[in-house]
PDB file of C-alpha atoms in Angstrom:
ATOM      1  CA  UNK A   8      37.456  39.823  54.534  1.00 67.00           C
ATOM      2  CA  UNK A   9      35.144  37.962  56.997  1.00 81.00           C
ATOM      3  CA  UNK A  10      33.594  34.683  55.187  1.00 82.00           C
ATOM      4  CA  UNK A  11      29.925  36.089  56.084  1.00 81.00           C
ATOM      5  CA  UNK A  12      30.739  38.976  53.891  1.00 83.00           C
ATOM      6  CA  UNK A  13      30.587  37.191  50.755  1.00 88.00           C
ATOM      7  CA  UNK A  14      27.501  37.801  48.534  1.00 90.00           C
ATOM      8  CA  UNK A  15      26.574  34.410  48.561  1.00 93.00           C
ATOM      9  CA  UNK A  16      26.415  34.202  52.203  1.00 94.00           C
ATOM     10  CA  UNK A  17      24.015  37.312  52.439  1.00 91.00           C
ATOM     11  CA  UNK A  18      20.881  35.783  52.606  1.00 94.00           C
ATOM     12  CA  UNK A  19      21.794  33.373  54.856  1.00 95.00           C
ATOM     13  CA  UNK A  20      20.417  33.767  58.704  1.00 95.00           C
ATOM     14  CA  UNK A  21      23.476  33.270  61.100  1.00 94.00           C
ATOM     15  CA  UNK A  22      22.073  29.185  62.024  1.00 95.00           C
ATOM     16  CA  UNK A  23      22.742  28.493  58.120  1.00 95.00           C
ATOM     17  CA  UNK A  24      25.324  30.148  57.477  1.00 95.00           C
ATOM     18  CA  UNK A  25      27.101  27.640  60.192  1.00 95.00           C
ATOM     19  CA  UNK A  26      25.257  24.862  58.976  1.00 94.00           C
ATOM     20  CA  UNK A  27      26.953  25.678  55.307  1.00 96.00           C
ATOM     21  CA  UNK A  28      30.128  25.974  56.947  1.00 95.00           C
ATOM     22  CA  UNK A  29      29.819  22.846  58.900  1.00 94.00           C
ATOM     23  CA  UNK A  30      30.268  20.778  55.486  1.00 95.00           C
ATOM     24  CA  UNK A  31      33.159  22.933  54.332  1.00 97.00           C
ATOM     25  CA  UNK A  32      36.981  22.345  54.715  1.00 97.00           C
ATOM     26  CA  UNK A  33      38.088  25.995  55.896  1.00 96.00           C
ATOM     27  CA  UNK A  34      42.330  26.366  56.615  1.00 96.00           C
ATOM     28  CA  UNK A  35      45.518  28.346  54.773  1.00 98.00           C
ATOM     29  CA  UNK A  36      46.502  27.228  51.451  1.00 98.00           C
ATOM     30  CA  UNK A  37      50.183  27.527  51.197  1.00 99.00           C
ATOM     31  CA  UNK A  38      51.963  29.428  48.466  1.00 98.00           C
ATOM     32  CA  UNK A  39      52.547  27.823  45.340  1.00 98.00           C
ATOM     33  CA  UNK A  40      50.023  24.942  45.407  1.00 98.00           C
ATOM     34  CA  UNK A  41      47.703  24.021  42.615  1.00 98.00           C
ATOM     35  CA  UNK A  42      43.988  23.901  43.446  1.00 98.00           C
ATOM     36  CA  UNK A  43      42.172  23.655  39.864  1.00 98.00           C
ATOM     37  CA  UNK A  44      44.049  21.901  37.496  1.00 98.00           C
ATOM     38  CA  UNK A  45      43.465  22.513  33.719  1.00 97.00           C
ATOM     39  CA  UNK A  46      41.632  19.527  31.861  1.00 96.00           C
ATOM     40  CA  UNK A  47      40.716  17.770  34.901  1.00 97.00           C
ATOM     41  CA  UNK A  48      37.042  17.091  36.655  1.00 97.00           C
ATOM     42  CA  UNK A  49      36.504  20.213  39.156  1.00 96.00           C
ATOM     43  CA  UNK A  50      35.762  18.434  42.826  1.00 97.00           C
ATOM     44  CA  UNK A  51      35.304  21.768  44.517  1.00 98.00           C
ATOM     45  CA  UNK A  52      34.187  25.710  45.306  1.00 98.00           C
ATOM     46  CA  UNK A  53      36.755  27.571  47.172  1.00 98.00           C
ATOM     47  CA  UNK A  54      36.000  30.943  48.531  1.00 97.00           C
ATOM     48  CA  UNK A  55      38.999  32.574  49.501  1.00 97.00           C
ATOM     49  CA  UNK A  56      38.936  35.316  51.933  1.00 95.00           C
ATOM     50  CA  UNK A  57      42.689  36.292  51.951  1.00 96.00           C
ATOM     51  CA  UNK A  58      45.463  35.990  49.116  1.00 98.00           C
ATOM     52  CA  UNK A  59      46.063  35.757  45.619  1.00 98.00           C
ATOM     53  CA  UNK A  60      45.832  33.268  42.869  1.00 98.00           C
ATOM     54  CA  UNK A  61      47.510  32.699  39.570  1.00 98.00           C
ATOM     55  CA  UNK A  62      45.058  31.788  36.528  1.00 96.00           C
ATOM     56  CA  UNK A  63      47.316  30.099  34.014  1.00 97.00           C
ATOM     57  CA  UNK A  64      46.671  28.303  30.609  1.00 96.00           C
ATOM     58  CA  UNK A  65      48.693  24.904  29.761  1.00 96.00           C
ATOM     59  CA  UNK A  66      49.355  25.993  25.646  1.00 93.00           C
ATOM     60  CA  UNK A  67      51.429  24.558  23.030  1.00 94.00           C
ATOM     61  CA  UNK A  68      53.888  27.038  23.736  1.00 93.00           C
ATOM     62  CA  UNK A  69      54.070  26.382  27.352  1.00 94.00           C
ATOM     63  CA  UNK A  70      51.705  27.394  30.749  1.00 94.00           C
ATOM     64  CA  UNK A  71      50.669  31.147  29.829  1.00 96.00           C
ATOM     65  CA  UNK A  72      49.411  33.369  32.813  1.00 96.00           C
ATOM     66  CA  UNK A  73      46.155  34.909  32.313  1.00 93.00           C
ATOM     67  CA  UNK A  74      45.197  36.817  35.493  1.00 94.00           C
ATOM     68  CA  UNK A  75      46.107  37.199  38.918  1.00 97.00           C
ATOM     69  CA  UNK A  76      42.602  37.414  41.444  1.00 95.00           C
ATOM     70  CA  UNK A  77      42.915  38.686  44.697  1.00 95.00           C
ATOM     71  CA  UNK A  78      40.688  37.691  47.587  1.00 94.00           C
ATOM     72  CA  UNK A  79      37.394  37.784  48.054  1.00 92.00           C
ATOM     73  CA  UNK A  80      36.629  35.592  45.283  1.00 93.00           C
ATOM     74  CA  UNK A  81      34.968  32.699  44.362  1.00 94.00           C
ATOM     75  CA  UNK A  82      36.705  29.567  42.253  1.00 96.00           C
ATOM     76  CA  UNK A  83      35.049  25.991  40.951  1.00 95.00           C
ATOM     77  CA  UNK A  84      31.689  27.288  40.722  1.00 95.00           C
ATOM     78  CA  UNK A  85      31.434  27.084  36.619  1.00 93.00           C
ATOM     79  CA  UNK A  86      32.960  23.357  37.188  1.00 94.00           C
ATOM     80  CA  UNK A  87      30.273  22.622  39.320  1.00 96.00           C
ATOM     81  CA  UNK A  88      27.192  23.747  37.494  1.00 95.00           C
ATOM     82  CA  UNK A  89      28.142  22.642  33.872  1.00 94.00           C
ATOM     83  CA  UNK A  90      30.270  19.342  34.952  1.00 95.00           C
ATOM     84  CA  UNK A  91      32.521  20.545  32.211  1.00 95.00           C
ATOM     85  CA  UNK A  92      36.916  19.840  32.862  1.00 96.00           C
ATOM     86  CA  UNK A  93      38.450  22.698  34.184  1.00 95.00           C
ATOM     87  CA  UNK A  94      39.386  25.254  31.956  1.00 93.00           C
ATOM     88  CA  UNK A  95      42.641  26.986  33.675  1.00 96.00           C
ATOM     89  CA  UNK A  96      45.233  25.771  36.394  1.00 97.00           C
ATOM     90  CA  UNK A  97      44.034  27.430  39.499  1.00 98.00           C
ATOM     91  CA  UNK A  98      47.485  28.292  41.711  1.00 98.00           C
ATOM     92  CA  UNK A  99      47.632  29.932  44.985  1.00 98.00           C
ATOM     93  CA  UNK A 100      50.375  33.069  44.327  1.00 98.00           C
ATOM     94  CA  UNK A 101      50.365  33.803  48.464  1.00 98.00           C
ATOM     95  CA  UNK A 102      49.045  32.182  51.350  1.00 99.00           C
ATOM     96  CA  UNK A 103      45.567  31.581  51.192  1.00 98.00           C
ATOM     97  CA  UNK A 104      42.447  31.418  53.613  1.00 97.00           C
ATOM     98  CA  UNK A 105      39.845  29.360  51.929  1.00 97.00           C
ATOM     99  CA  UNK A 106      36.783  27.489  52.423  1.00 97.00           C
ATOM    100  CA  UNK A 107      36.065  25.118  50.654  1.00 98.00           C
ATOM    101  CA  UNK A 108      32.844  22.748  49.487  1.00 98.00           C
ATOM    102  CA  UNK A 109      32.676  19.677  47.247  1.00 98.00           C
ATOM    103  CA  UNK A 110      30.354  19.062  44.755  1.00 98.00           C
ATOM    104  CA  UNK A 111      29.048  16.053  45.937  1.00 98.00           C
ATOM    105  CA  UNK A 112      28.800  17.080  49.147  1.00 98.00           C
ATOM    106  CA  UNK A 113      27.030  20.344  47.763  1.00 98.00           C
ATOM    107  CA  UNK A 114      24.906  18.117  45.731  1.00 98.00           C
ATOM    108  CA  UNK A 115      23.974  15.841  48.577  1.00 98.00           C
ATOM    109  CA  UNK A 116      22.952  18.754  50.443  1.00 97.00           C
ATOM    110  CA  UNK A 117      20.785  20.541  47.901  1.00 97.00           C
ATOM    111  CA  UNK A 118      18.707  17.411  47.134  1.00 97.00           C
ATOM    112  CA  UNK A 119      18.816  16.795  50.631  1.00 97.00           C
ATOM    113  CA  UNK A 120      16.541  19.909  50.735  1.00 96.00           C
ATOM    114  CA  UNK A 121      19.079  21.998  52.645  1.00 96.00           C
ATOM    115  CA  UNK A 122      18.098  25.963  52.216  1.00 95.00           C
ATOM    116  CA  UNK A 123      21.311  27.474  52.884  1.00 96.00           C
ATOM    117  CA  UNK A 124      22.653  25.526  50.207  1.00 96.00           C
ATOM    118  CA  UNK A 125      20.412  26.365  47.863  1.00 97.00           C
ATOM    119  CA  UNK A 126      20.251  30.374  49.106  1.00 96.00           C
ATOM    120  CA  UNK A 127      24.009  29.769  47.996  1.00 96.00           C
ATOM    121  CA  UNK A 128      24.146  28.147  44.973  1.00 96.00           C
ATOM    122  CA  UNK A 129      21.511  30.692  43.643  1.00 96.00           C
ATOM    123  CA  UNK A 130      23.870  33.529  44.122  1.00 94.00           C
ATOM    124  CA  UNK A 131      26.499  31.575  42.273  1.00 95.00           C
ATOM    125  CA  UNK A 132      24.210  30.756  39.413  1.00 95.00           C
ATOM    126  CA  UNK A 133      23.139  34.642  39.615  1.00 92.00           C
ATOM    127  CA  UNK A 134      26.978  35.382  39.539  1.00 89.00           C
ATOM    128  CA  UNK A 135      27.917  33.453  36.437  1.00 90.00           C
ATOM    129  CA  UNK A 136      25.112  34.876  34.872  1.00 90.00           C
ATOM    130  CA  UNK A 137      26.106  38.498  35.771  1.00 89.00           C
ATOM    131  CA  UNK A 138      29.340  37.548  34.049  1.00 84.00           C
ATOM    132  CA  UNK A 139      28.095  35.951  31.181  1.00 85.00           C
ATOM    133  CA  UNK A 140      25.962  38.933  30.402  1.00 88.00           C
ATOM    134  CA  UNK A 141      29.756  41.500  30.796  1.00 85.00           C
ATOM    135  CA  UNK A 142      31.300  38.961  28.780  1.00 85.00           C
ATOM    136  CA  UNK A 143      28.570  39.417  26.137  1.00 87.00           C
ATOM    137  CA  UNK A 144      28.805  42.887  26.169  1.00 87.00           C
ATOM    138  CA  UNK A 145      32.399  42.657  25.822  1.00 84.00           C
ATOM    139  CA  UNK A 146      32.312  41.070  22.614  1.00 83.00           C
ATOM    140  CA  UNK A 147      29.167  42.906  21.238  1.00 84.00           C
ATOM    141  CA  UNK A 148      31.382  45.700  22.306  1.00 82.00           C
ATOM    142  CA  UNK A 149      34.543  44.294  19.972  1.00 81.00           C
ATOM    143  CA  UNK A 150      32.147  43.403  17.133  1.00 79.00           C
ATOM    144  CA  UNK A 151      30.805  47.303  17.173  1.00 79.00           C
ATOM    145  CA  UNK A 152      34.892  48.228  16.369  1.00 76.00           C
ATOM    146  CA  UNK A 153      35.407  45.850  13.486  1.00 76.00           C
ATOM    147  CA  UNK A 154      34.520  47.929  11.104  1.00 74.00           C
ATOM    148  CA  UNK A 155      36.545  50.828  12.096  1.00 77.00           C
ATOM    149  CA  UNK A 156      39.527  48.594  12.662  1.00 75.00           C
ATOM    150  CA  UNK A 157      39.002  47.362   8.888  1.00 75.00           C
ATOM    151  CA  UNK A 158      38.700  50.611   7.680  1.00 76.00           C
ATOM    152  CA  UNK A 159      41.740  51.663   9.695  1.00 76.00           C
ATOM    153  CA  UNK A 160      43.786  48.563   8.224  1.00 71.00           C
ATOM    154  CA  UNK A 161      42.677  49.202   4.573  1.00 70.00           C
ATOM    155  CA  UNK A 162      43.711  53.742   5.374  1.00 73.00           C
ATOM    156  CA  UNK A 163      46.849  52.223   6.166  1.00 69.00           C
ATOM    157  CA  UNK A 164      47.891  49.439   4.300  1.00 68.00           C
ATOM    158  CA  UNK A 165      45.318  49.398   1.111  1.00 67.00           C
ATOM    159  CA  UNK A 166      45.581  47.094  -0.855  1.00 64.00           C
ATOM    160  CA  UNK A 167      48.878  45.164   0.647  1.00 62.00           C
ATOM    161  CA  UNK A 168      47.253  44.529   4.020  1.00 51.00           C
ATOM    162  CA  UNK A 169      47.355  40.706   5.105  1.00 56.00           C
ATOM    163  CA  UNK A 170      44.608  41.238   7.883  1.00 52.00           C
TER     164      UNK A 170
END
């Protein structure tokens, strides 16, 4: 995938879209390297164009993997907008091709005034929203099957069940 492919890059004209570029870091990532670690301050939005990551959880009972992303996608962005530690270890499974922006810099920019950052951090916000909203869904979703599940449990274990 081409960098200017990326939704938040759509509404940029081609002179800001280089202008956003210009105060990126853009390279490979090599295999096996740790770009977001868990419980630490976020510093940056990678959007990675070729590769795969590992999203893994440090636990009690040791790091637990929670998804593998392939390229395109977009990583740091929640970090950025709620200033909040990072929630998961971010490691590159493959080679990656990334670009990548840091918050202050981003920051800088938008109260600077800049447009194209602003064009792009309003497609991330839109983004995170547009989860949010599946997430909610997902769990109004889960809530609707409670009841069944109950009822299942108490068909098949009555009065013995421990759930």
């Amino acid at each position: 995938m081409n960098f200017r492919d990326f939704p938040a890059f759509r509404d940029l004209t081609a002179e800001q879209f280089q202008r956003f570029l210009s105060s990126c870091q853009s390279g490979t990532i090599p295999a096996d390297r740790t770009i977001i670690h868990q419980g630490k301050p976020g510093s940056h939005i990678f959007f990675l164009s070729s590769g795969q990551v590992r999203i893994t959880l440090n636990t009690d009972l040791g790091e637990r993997e929670l998804n593998v992303l392939s390229a395109p996608t977009i990583l740091g962005e929640i970090s950025f907008f709620s200033g909040e530690l990072s929630s998961a270890n971010v490691t590159t499974a493959t080679d990656v091709s990334a670009i990548a922006i840091g918050f202050n810099t981003l920051r800088a920019r938008l109260y600077g005034g800049d447009a194209a950052c602003a064009i792009v951090t309003l497609h991330l916000a839109s983004t995170i929203a547009e989860r949010a909203a599946h997430m909610t869904q997902k769990v109004v979703d889960f809530y609707g099957h409670q009841a069944e599940i109950q009822s299942t449990t108490h068909n098949l274990f009555g009065e013995w069940s421990f759930l």
